[in-house]
Amino acid sequence: MLKALEAGLQAWMFPGISALLAVIASYILYRLTLAVIRHFSKRRTVPRLFLDAVAKALGLVISLLVLRAMLDGAPDDLLLLVPVKQIATLLLILSLTWAAVRLTSVIGDVIVLLNPVLEGQWKRARKVETQTRFLVRCLNVLVIIVGIGAALMTFEPVQKVGASLLASAGVGGIVLGFAARPVLSNLLSGIQIALTQPFRIDDVLIVQGEWCWVEEVTATYVVLRVWDQRRLIVPLQWFIENPFQNWSRNTADLQGTVFIWVDYTMPIEPLRQEFSRLLDTMKQWDGKVATVQVTDSNEQALQVRFLMSAPNSNQNWDLRCAIREGLVTFIQQHYPSQLPRLRARLVDTSPEFEGSTQQPDGPPKRTA
């Protein structure tokens, strides 16, 4: 037994050393070629992006190809030659899968690079980025599935099982469809969202009462960044089945409102003038909309609406808060008695007036 093992190792001596030297030489030659190409090429060009993305995976693929070629040229009677060949083939398939995933990933980066966010074209750029990111992720999932399947098919027992699986593929497909229905529904919803574009990367949404931005769109869910830096994870299927607000669907500019309740004796024109003065001092105001209207009234007070516009949701929020604070301060300083008050009529309910139909003299008294 020991003599046979020793003889096998001696038989591997020359093929093994030859294969090792060939792999090392090919890898050194590849690294030198890569260094020369990087030296004479610009960093942000499209070919350079592809090269940098697959550099490590490509080096592994070349080394394994050389190793597989050396193993094919080795004598067939070498000890454990078949398992070594199978391991080399398995590693080659996995490395090719890795390289393909890196290539598909850099495709998305290249498309985004070729469609930068230019002045007045942010909508198109974000649309392209959203579609590209989702489709690239779907393609990566497909490449990984194919690579794992090809790797498993290198094992003979798996090949035999595969023949029997094909016979029951119909029933298995139905069972798998029911089991993976949530995942498949999210994938299909993602394709629909990528094509119809109800929202894009960096769009401002109102989802379940949360003010948030679209941070990332994956194959099955969307990552939303809430205004207080929390992250809201929402399945893609939810966006198909439920309504939501998109504050930057076509343009990012918004109109905001501030409501203030004042007494009936409050003159509106001073409020209108102060509102205009405050807007002129606000850098968040875009100068498009500035309206003051009495929109409601009840038995106690008037409701005054101040309508204004801003370039985006962040500045709209800051503008509304600043205007509300400025108007309240103005009323406190110049018209403190015109703040909302409670009116009531005092009725004398003493016994000598019970049953009397005489109306009280003079107008009803008013208390603040």
XYZ file of C-alpha atoms in Angstrom:
368
model
C 0.000 0.000 0.000
C 2.745 2.410 0.978
C 4.788 1.446 -2.050
C 1.819 2.082 -4.322
C 1.245 5.479 -2.710
C 4.914 6.336 -3.016
C 4.908 5.272 -6.647
C 1.841 7.407 -7.289
C 3.437 10.454 -5.703
C 6.608 9.928 -7.737
C 4.502 9.684 -10.874
C 2.885 13.017 -9.950
C 6.241 14.709 -9.406
C 6.952 15.847 -12.958
C 3.324 16.600 -14.036
C 2.636 18.380 -10.753
C 5.731 20.576 -10.886
C 5.127 21.302 -14.561
C 1.511 22.299 -13.884
C 2.500 24.474 -10.920
C 5.230 26.268 -12.896
C 2.872 26.784 -15.826
C 0.185 28.269 -13.556
C 2.687 30.586 -11.850
C 4.188 31.688 -15.166
C 0.782 32.368 -16.727
C -0.365 34.338 -13.682
C 2.834 36.445 -13.646
C 2.480 37.111 -17.369
C -1.160 38.098 -16.838
C -0.268 40.510 -14.012
C 2.465 42.115 -16.128
C 0.099 42.521 -19.071
C -2.534 43.970 -16.750
C -0.057 46.456 -15.291
C 1.003 47.616 -18.763
C -2.606 48.090 -19.873
C -3.451 50.039 -16.723
C -0.376 52.216 -17.152
C -1.315 53.280 -20.682
C -5.073 53.638 -20.152
C -7.213 56.216 -18.380
C -9.026 55.243 -15.212
C -12.561 56.379 -16.077
C -12.836 54.917 -19.590
C -15.342 52.161 -20.328
C -12.774 49.428 -21.208
C -10.797 50.258 -18.064
C -13.917 49.946 -15.914
C -14.601 46.479 -17.321
C -10.975 45.454 -16.891
C -10.773 46.618 -13.277
C -14.039 44.880 -12.450
C -12.968 41.431 -13.704
C -9.210 41.661 -13.042
C -9.113 39.273 -10.064
C -11.673 36.859 -11.470
C -9.971 36.842 -14.873
C -6.603 36.027 -13.311
C -8.154 33.046 -11.546
C -9.865 31.891 -14.750
C -6.611 32.015 -16.742
C -4.727 30.112 -14.049
C -7.385 27.396 -13.881
C -7.504 27.117 -17.677
C -3.751 26.548 -17.771
C -4.034 24.017 -14.934
C -6.832 22.170 -16.726
C -4.807 22.075 -19.931
C -1.780 20.668 -18.096
C -3.953 18.024 -16.440
C -5.373 16.991 -19.804
C -1.834 16.423 -21.047
C -0.861 14.310 -18.041
C -0.721 10.480 -18.278
C -4.075 8.802 -17.731
C -2.705 6.331 -15.181
C -1.811 8.992 -12.611
C -3.181 8.428 -9.125
C -6.376 10.455 -8.375
C -6.169 12.224 -11.738
C -9.940 12.110 -12.314
C -10.901 13.740 -8.971
C -8.227 16.414 -9.469
C -9.585 17.169 -12.940
C -13.112 17.368 -11.550
C -12.042 19.781 -8.800
C -10.209 21.937 -11.343
C -13.288 21.970 -13.588
C -15.547 22.867 -10.657
C -13.282 25.740 -9.638
C -13.120 26.916 -13.263
C -16.912 27.027 -13.519
C -17.208 28.944 -10.251
C -14.518 31.417 -11.321
C -16.269 31.941 -14.665
C -19.493 32.594 -12.759
C -17.677 35.117 -10.582
C -16.274 36.868 -13.656
C -19.704 36.947 -15.315
C -21.275 38.475 -12.186
C -18.568 41.136 -12.085
C -19.127 41.896 -15.775
C -22.876 42.271 -15.402
C -22.403 44.465 -12.341
C -20.041 46.825 -14.116
C -22.516 47.108 -16.985
C -24.789 48.989 -14.600
C -21.930 51.244 -13.480
C -21.028 52.025 -17.086
C -24.605 52.871 -18.039
C -24.932 55.178 -15.017
C -21.563 56.766 -15.872
C -22.669 57.414 -19.447
C -25.891 59.050 -18.208
C -24.736 61.604 -15.630
C -27.113 63.902 -13.753
C -26.909 67.087 -15.831
C -28.668 70.366 -15.261
C -32.309 69.951 -16.246
C -31.899 66.213 -17.038
C -31.979 64.704 -13.552
C -35.282 62.944 -14.237
C -33.913 60.966 -17.196
C -30.676 60.088 -15.365
C -32.518 58.769 -12.307
C -34.877 56.784 -14.502
C -31.970 55.114 -16.295
C -30.204 54.370 -13.010
C -33.293 52.796 -11.435
C -33.969 50.537 -14.407
C -30.309 49.594 -14.788
C -29.756 48.692 -11.147
C -32.795 46.441 -11.020
C -32.121 44.674 -14.329
C -28.456 44.116 -13.406
C -29.473 42.491 -10.108
C -31.913 40.210 -11.905
C -29.205 39.284 -14.405
C -26.757 38.541 -11.573
C -29.271 36.208 -9.950
C -29.732 34.403 -13.280
C -25.959 34.068 -13.815
C -25.442 32.672 -10.303
C -28.242 30.124 -10.761
C -26.790 28.966 -14.093
C -23.270 28.803 -12.617
C -24.356 26.744 -9.611
C -26.331 24.445 -11.894
C -23.332 23.953 -14.178
C -21.102 23.259 -11.182
C -23.483 20.636 -9.820
C -23.724 18.939 -13.215
C -20.026 18.080 -13.013
C -20.933 15.400 -10.463
C -22.152 12.158 -12.037
C -24.818 11.398 -9.359
C -26.378 14.797 -9.992
C -26.505 14.073 -13.720
C -28.402 10.839 -13.078
C -30.813 12.574 -10.746
C -31.335 15.269 -13.343
C -32.823 12.793 -15.808
C -35.465 11.724 -13.297
C -36.142 15.310 -12.311
C -36.952 16.237 -15.893
C -39.719 13.633 -15.900
C -41.415 15.290 -12.929
C -40.578 18.874 -13.899
C -44.229 19.729 -14.489
C -45.434 18.804 -11.022
C -42.283 20.166 -9.425
C -42.697 23.447 -11.250
C -46.230 23.839 -9.944
C -45.166 23.059 -6.378
C -42.187 25.380 -6.641
C -44.402 28.099 -8.061
C -46.743 27.957 -5.068
C -43.848 27.795 -2.611
C -41.986 30.701 -4.187
C -45.064 32.802 -4.933
C -44.017 35.730 -2.672
C -40.551 35.848 -4.222
C -41.855 35.519 -7.771
C -44.538 38.152 -7.206
C -41.902 40.579 -5.947
C -39.672 39.828 -8.942
C -42.535 40.422 -11.368
C -43.515 43.559 -9.478
C -39.933 44.756 -9.736
C -39.948 44.282 -13.492
C -43.211 46.221 -13.717
C -41.820 49.019 -11.543
C -38.602 49.168 -13.580
C -40.581 49.518 -16.811
C -43.393 51.841 -15.689
C -41.279 53.961 -13.299
C -43.794 54.985 -10.593
C -40.718 56.061 -8.628
C -36.973 56.353 -9.176
C -33.798 56.504 -7.120
C -33.819 59.616 -4.857
C -37.536 60.276 -5.397
C -39.367 61.721 -2.393
C -42.227 59.447 -1.289
C -44.854 59.394 1.424
C -45.224 55.722 2.390
C -47.437 54.727 5.309
C -47.265 58.262 6.647
C -43.451 58.401 6.473
C -41.625 61.123 4.538
C -38.734 59.316 2.859
C -36.405 59.047 -0.124
C -35.826 56.038 -2.394
C -32.316 54.919 -1.492
C -32.038 51.500 -3.131
C -34.160 49.245 -5.340
C -33.310 45.543 -5.078
C -34.825 42.555 -6.840
C -37.472 42.006 -4.145
C -37.700 45.109 -1.949
C -37.079 48.862 -1.805
C -34.941 50.600 0.822
C -36.444 53.963 1.838
C -34.448 56.505 3.849
C -36.762 58.269 6.291
C -36.152 61.937 7.120
C -34.699 61.005 10.547
C -32.199 58.563 8.927
C -34.223 55.437 9.673
C -34.539 52.863 6.894
C -37.916 51.527 5.783
C -37.807 48.186 3.931
C -40.883 47.710 1.726
C -41.533 44.705 -0.588
C -41.958 45.595 -4.242
C -45.381 43.959 -4.307
C -46.631 46.561 -1.794
C -46.084 49.377 -4.281
C -48.226 47.566 -6.855
C -51.119 46.935 -4.461
C -51.153 50.142 -2.374
C -51.284 53.865 -3.171
C -48.418 56.123 -2.170
C -47.400 59.722 -2.757
C -44.508 60.679 -5.035
C -43.458 64.293 -4.460
C -40.887 64.327 -7.264
C -42.546 62.286 -10.011
C -42.159 64.947 -12.698
C -40.669 67.929 -10.863
C -39.239 68.388 -7.380
C -40.857 71.778 -6.634
C -43.749 71.772 -4.155
C -46.334 74.100 -2.693
C -46.661 74.289 1.075
C -49.313 75.722 3.372
C -49.403 77.326 6.798
C -52.759 77.645 8.605
C -53.288 80.190 11.367
C -56.483 80.817 13.366
C -57.199 84.459 14.312
C -60.064 86.408 15.806
C -62.811 87.952 13.643
C -61.453 91.395 14.496
C -58.031 90.631 12.965
C -57.402 92.640 9.750
C -56.110 90.394 6.955
C -54.150 92.987 4.978
C -51.357 93.362 7.607
C -50.934 89.590 7.580
C -50.713 89.615 3.789
C -48.045 92.325 3.860
C -46.036 90.599 6.578
C -46.261 87.317 4.664
C -44.838 88.972 1.554
C -42.079 90.604 3.584
C -41.104 87.312 5.195
C -41.010 85.500 1.859
C -38.642 88.094 0.417
C -36.177 87.297 3.193
C -36.364 83.510 2.731
C -33.826 81.842 0.452
C -36.020 78.722 0.339
C -38.786 80.534 -1.548
C -38.609 80.166 -5.325
C -40.723 83.259 -6.027
C -43.515 81.415 -7.868
C -46.455 81.171 -5.443
C -47.453 83.481 -2.562
C -51.140 83.556 -1.641
C -53.098 84.540 1.479
C -56.737 83.427 1.754
C -59.364 83.029 4.478
C -60.272 79.388 3.937
C -62.530 78.605 6.892
C -64.405 80.087 9.811
C -66.366 78.885 12.815
C -68.212 80.417 15.749
C -64.941 81.492 17.359
C -62.273 82.367 14.778
C -61.134 82.658 11.165
C -58.731 80.267 9.456
C -56.158 81.993 7.235
C -54.159 79.922 4.760
C -50.720 81.048 3.585
C -49.680 79.253 0.386
C -46.070 79.311 -0.813
C -43.760 77.317 -3.105
C -40.224 75.940 -2.823
C -37.790 74.091 -5.133
C -37.943 70.783 -3.220
C -39.465 69.063 -0.210
C -36.632 69.877 2.199
C -36.744 73.588 1.491
C -40.539 73.499 1.503
C -40.546 72.140 5.054
C -37.997 74.700 6.264
C -39.915 77.519 4.570
C -43.227 76.541 6.167
C -41.699 76.351 9.644
C -39.981 79.718 9.266
C -43.124 81.431 7.917
C -45.292 79.998 10.694
C -42.883 81.217 13.335
C -42.614 84.666 11.742
C -46.383 85.153 11.445
C -47.074 84.039 15.009
C -44.398 86.416 16.263
C -45.914 89.248 14.204
C -49.398 88.667 15.646
C -48.042 88.428 19.188
C -46.174 91.717 18.863
C -48.675 93.822 16.900
C -52.122 92.229 17.361
C -52.081 90.244 20.614
C -55.770 90.923 21.266
C -56.721 89.413 17.881
C -55.660 85.920 18.773
C -58.546 83.391 18.915
C -60.837 83.953 21.884
C -63.866 82.275 23.405
C -67.187 84.219 23.255
C -70.037 83.521 25.676
C -73.307 85.178 26.789
C -73.889 85.575 30.532
C -77.473 84.831 31.529
C -78.852 85.701 34.988
C -80.546 82.592 36.380
C -81.622 84.117 39.763
C -85.155 83.135 41.044
C -86.760 86.552 40.369
C -86.026 86.129 36.663
C -87.340 82.583 36.351
C -90.305 82.428 34.005
C -89.714 85.996 32.786
C -89.785 86.545 29.032
C -88.065 89.901 29.271
C -84.941 90.097 27.114
C -81.757 91.399 28.724
C -80.901 95.004 28.026
C -78.092 95.902 25.675
C -75.833 93.639 23.644
C -74.498 90.411 25.091
C -71.381 90.662 27.129
C -68.228 89.174 25.680
C -65.398 87.608 27.577
C -62.028 86.682 26.279
